[in-house]
mmCIF file of C-alpha atoms in Angstrom:
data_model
loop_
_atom_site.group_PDB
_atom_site.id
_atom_site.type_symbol
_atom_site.label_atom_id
_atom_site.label_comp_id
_atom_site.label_asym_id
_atom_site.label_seq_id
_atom_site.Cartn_x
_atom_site.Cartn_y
_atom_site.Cartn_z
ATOM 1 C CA UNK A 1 293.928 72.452 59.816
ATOM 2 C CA UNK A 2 291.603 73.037 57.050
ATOM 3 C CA UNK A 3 292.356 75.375 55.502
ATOM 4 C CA UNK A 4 290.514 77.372 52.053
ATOM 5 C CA UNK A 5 291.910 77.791 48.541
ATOM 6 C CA UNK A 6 291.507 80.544 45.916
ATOM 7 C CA UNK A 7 292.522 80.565 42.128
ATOM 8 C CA UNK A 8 295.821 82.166 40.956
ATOM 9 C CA UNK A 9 295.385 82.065 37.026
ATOM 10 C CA UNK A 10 295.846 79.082 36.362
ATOM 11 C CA UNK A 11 292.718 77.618 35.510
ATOM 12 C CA UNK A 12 292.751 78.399 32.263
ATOM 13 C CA UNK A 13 296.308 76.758 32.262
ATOM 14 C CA UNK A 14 294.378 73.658 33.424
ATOM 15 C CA UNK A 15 291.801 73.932 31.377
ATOM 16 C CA UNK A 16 294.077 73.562 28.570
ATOM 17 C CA UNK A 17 295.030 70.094 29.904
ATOM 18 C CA UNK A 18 291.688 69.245 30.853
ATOM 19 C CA UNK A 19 291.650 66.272 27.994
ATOM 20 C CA UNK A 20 294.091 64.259 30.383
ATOM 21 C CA UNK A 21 291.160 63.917 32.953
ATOM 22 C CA UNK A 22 289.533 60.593 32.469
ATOM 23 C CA UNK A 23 285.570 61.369 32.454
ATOM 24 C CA UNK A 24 282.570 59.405 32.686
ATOM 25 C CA UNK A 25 282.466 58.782 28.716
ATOM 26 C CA UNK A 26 286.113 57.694 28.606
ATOM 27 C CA UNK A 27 285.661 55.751 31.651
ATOM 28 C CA UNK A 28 283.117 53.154 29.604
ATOM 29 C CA UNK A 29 285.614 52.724 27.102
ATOM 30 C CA UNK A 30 288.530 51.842 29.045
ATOM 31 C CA UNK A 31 287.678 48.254 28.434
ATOM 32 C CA UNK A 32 288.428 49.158 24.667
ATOM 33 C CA UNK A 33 291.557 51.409 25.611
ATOM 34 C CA UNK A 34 294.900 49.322 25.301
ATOM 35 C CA UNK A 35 296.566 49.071 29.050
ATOM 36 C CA UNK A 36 299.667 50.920 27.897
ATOM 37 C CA UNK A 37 298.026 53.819 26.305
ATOM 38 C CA UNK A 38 295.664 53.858 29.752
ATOM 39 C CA UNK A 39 298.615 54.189 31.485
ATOM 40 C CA UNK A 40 300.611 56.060 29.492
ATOM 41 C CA UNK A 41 297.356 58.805 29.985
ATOM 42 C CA UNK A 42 297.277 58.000 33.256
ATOM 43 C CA UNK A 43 301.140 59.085 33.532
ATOM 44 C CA UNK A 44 301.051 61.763 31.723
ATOM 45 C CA UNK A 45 298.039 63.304 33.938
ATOM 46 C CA UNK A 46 300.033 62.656 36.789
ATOM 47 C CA UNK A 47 303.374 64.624 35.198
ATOM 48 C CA UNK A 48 300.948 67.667 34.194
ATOM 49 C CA UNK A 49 299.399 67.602 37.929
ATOM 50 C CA UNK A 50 302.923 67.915 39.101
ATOM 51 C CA UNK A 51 303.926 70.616 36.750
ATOM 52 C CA UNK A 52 301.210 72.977 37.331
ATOM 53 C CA UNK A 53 301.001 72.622 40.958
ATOM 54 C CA UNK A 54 304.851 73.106 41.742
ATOM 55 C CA UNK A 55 305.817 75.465 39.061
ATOM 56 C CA UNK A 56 305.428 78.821 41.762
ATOM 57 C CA UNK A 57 308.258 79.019 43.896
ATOM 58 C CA UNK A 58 306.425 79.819 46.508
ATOM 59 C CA UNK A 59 304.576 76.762 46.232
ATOM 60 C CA UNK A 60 307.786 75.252 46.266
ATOM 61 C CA UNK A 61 308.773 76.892 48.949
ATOM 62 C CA UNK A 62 305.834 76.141 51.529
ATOM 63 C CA UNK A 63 305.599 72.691 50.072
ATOM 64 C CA UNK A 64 309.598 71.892 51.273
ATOM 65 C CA UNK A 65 308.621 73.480 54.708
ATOM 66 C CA UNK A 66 305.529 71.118 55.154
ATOM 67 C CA UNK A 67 307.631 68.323 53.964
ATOM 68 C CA UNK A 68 310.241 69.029 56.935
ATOM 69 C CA UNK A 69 307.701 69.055 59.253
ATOM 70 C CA UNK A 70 305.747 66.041 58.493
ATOM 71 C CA UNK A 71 308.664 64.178 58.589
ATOM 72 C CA UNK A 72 309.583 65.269 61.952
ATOM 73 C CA UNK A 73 306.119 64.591 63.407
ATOM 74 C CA UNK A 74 306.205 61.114 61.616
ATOM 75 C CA UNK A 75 309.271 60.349 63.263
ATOM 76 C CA UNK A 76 309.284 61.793 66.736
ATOM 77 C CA UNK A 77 305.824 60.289 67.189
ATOM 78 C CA UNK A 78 307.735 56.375 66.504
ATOM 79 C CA UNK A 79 310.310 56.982 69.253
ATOM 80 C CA UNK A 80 308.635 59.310 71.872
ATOM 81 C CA UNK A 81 307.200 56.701 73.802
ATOM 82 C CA UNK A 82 310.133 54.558 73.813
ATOM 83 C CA UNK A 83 312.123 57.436 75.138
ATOM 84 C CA UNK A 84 309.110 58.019 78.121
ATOM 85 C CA UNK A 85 310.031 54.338 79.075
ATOM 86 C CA UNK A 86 313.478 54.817 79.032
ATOM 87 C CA UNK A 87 313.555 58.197 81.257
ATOM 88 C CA UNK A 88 311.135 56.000 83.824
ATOM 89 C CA UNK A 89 311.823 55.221 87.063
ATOM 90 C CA UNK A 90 308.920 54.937 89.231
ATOM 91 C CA UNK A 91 306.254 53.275 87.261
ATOM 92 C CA UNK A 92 302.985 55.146 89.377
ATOM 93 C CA UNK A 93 304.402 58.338 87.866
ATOM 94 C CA UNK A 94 303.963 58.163 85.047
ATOM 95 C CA UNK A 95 301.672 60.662 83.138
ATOM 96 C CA UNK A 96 301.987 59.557 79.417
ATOM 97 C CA UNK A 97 298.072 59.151 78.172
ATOM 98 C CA UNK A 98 297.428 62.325 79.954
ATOM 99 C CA UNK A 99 300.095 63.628 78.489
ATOM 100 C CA UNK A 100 299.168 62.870 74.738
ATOM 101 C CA UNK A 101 295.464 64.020 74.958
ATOM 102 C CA UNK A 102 296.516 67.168 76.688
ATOM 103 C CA UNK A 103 298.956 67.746 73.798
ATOM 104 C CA UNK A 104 296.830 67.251 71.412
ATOM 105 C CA UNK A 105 294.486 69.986 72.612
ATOM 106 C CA UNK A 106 297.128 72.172 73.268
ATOM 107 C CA UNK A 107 298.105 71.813 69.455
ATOM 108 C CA UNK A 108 294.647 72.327 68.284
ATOM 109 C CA UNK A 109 294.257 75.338 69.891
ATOM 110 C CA UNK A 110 297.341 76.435 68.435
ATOM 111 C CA UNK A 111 296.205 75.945 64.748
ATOM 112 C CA UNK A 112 292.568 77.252 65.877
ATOM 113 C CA UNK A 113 294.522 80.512 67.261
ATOM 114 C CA UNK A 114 296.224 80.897 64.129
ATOM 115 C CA UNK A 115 293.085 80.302 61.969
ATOM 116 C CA UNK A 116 291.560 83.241 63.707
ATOM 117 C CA UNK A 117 294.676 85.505 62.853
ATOM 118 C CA UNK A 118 294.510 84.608 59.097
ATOM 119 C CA UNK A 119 295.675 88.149 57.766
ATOM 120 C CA UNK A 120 299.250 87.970 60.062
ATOM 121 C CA UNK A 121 299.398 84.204 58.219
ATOM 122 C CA UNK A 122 299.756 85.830 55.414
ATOM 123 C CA UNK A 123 302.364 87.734 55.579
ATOM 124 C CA UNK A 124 304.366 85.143 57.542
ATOM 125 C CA UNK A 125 307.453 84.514 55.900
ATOM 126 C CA UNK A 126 309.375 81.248 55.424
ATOM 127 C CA UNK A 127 311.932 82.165 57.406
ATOM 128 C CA UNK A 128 309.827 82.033 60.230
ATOM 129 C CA UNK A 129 309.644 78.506 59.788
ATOM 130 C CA UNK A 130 313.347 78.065 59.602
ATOM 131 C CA UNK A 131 313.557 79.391 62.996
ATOM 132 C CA UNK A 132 310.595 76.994 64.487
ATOM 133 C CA UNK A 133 312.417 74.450 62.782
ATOM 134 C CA UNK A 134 315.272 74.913 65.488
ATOM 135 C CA UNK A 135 313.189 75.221 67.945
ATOM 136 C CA UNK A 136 311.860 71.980 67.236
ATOM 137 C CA UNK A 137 315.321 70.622 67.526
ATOM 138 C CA UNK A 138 315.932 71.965 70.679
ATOM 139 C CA UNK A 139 312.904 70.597 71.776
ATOM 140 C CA UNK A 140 314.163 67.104 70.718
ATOM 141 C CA UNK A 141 317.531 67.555 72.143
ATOM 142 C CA UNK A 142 316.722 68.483 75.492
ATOM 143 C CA UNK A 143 315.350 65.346 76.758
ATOM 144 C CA UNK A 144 318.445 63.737 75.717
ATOM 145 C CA UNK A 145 320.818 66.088 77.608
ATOM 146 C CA UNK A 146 318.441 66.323 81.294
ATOM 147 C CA UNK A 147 317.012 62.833 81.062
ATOM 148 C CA UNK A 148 314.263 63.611 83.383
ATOM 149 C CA UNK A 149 310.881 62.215 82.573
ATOM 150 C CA UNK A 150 309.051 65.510 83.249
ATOM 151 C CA UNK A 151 311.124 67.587 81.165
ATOM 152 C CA UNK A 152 310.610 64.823 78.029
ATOM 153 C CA UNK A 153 306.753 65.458 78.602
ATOM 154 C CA UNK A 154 306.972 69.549 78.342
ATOM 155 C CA UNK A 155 309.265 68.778 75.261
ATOM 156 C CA UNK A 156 306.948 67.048 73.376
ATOM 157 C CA UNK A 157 304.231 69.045 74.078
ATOM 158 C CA UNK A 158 306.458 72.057 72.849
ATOM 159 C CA UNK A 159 307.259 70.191 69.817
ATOM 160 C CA UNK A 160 303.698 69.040 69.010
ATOM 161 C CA UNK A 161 302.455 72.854 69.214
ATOM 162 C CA UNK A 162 304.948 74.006 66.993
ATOM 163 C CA UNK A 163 304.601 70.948 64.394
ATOM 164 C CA UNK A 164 300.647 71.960 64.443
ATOM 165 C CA UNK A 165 301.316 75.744 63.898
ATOM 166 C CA UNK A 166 303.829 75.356 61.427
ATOM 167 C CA UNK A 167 301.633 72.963 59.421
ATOM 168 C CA UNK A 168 298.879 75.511 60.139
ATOM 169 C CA UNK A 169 300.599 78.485 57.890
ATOM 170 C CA UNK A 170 302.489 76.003 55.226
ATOM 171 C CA UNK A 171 299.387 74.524 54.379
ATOM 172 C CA UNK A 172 297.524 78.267 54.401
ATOM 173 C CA UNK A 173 300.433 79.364 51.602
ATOM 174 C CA UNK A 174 300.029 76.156 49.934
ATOM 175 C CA UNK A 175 296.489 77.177 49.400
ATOM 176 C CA UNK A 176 296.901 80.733 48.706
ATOM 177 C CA UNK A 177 298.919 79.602 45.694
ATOM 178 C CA UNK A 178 297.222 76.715 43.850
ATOM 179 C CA UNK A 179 293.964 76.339 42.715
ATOM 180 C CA UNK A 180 291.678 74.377 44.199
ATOM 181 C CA UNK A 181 291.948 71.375 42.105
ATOM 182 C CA UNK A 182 295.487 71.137 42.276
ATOM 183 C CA UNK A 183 295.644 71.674 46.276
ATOM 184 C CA UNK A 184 294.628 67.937 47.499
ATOM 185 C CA UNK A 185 297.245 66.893 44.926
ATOM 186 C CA UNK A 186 299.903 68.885 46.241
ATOM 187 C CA UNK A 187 298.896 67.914 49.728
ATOM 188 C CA UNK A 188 298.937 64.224 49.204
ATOM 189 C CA UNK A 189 302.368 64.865 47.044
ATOM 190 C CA UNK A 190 303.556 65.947 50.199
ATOM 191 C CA UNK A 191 302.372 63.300 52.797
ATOM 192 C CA UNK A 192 304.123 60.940 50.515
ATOM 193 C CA UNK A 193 307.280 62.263 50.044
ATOM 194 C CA UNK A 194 307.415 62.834 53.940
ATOM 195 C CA UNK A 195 306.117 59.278 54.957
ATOM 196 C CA UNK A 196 308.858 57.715 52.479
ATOM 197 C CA UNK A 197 311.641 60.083 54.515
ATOM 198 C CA UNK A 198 310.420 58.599 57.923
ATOM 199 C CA UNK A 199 310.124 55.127 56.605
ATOM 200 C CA UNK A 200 313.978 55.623 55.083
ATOM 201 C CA UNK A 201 315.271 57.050 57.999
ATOM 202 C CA UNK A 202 313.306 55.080 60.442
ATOM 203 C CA UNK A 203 315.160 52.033 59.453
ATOM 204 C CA UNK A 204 318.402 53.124 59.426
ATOM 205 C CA UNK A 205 318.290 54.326 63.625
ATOM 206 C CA UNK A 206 315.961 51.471 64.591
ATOM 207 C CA UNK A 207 316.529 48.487 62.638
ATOM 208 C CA UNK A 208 318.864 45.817 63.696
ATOM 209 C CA UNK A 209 320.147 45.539 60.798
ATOM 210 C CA UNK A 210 321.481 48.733 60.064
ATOM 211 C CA UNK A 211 322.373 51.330 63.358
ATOM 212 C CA UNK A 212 320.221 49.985 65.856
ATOM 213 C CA UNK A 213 320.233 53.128 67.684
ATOM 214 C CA UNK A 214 318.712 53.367 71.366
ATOM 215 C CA UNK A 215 315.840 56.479 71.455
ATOM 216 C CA UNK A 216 318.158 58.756 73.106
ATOM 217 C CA UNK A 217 320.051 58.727 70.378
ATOM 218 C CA UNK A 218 317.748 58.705 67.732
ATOM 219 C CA UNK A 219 317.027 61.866 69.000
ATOM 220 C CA UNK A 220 319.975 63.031 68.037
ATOM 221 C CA UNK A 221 319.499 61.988 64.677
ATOM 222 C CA UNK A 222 315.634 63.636 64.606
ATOM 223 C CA UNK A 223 318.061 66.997 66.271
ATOM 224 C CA UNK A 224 320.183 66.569 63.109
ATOM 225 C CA UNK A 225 317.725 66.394 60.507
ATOM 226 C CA UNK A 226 316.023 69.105 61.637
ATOM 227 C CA UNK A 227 318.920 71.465 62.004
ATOM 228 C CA UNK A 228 320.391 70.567 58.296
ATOM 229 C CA UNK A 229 316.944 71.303 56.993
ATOM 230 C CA UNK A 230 316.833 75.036 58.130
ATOM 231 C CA UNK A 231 320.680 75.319 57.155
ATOM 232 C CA UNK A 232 319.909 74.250 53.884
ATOM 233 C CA UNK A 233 316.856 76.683 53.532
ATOM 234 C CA UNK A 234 319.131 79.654 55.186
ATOM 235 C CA UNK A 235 321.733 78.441 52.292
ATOM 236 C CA UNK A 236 319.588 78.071 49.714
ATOM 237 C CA UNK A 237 317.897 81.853 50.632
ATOM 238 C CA UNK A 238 321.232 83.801 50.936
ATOM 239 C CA UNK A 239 321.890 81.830 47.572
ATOM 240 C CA UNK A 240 318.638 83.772 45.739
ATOM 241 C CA UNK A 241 319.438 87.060 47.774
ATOM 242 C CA UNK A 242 322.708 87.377 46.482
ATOM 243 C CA UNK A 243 321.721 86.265 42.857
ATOM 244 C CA UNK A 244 318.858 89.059 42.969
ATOM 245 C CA UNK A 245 321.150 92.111 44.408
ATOM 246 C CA UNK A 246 323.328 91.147 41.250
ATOM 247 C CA UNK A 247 320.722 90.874 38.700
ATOM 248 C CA UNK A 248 319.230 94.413 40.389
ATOM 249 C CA UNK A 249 322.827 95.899 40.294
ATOM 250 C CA UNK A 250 323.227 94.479 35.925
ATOM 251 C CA UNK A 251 320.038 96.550 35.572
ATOM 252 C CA UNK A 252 320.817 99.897 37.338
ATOM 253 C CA UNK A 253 324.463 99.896 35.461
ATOM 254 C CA UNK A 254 321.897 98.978 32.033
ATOM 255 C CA UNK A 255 319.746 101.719 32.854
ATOM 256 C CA UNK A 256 322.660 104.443 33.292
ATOM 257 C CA UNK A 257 324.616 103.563 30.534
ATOM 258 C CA UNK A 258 325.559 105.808 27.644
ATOM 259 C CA UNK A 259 324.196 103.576 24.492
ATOM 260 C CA UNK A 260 321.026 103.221 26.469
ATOM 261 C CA UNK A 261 319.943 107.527 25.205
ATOM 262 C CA UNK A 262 321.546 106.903 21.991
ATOM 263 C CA UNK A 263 319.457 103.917 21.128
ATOM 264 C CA UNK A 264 316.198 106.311 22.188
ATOM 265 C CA UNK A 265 317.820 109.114 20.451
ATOM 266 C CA UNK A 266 318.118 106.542 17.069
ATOM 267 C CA UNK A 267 314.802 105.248 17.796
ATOM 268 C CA UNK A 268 315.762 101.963 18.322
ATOM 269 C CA UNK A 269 313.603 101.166 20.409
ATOM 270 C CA UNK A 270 312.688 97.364 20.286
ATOM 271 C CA UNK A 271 315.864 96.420 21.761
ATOM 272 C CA UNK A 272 315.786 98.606 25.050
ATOM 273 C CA UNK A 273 312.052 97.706 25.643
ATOM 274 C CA UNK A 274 312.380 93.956 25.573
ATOM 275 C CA UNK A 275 315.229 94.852 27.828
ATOM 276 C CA UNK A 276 313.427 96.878 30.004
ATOM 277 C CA UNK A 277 310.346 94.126 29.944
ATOM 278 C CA UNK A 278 312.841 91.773 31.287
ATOM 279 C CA UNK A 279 314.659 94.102 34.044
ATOM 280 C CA UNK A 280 310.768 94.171 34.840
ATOM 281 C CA UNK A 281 310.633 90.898 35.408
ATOM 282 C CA UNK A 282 313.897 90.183 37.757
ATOM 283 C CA UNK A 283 312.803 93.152 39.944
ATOM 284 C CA UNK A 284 309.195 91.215 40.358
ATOM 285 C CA UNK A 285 310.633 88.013 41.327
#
């Protein structure tokens, strides 16, 4: 889905860095620039890039979710034929081009849908996501459990819908929270980190070498990857609720305590504001 960006602050940020980018000047006198230190620029571009455009948790947050699901597209789509073939049993039945073009505009219609609803996109929260994530392990470990060739084809097409909306909204956040320079770098980040998952898990289910699993059961291991990824996130959120009820809880029993109207009273103030200033900031998080 394409999707468009707006600018968060950070330009100036950027800006400040903007010496890293190679230009047309510095691009004639490469030839005179050792290789090391052209590399070493190069490098440290490529750290900067990285810093600025995954320093916002919710960046961070959308980014992981986009991740997930790329990887699960990447591998579903490897086995999902060979699990059509291995559900077959009458040969003039099957359905599977039909299938994958009718899918496909199923999906697109999906992410067009969503496009249209942008303002309830942006208040969708990750956790949203978490719960599409299951779904798109149910949708994987169905087939397995029925084995009927029909039921494989309304599972896919269920998955493929709910890979395109959930890419659809992670890549709307991702947007909403970078600058536009920094969002085709974040986006590529991305595709790369999830093609390298798929190529690393890939190997291990179908590779002789290693498990040499049959598509039914690498399935099960697309099932489980999906399900530990939203337990994670569900972990990793009840993790930042509880730390922020605590930090909320240390600055109510600040704000009530006895030392707190004596220091006013003294006029020591410099103390309690840079306190305050920072309360400020936990309750903002």
């Amino acid at each position: 889905a394409v999707v468009s960006t707006q600018s968060t602050g950070d330009d100036s940020e950027f800006k400040q860095y903007s010496s890293l980018q190679p230009t047309s000047s510095s691009e004639t006198l490469d030839e005179k620039i050792p290789l090391s230190q052209r590399l070493r620029e190069r490098f440290d571009t490529i750290k900067m890039n990285i810093y600025l455009s995954y320093k916002s948790e919710q960046t961070r947050r959308w980014a992981y979710w986009a991740i997930v699901t790329s990887t699960l597209y990447f591998m579903v789509g490897n086995s999902s034929q060979s699990l059509w073939k291995d559900l077959e049993h009458d040969k003039e039945k099957r359905f599977n081009g039909y299938v994958i073009g009718t899918t496909g505009l199923l999906s697109s219609f999906a992410s067009w849908t969503l496009t249209r609803y942008s303002k309830s996109v942006e208040h969708t929260k990750a956790s949203v996501l978490s719960l599409l994530t299951i779904a798109m392990a149910a949708s994987t470990l169905i087939p397995t459990i029925i084995q009927n060739l029909y039921v494989a084809y309304i599972c896919d097409a269920f998955f493929n819908i709910i890979v395109s909306c959930c890419m659809t909204i992670s890549l709307f956040k991702i947007a909403h929270s970078l600058t536009t320079s920094l969002y085709g770098f974040v986006v590529g980040v991305n595709a790369t980190i999830a093609g390298t998952l798929d190529l690393l898990v890939t190997f291990v289910v179908m590779d002789e070498r290693a498990l040499s699993f049959n598509p039914r059961q690498q399935y099960w291991v697309y099932t489980g990857f999906a399900v530990s990824c939203s337990i994670l996130y569900t972990i990793f959120k009840l993790t930042i609720c509880i730390k922020r009820r605590n930090e909320a809880e240390a600055i109510k029993n600040r704000a009530v305590r006895p030392e707190a109207g004596d220091a006013l009273r003294g006029g020591q103030l410099g103390g309690f504001v840079e306190e305050s200033e920072q309360d400020d900031d936990i309750l903002l998080a």
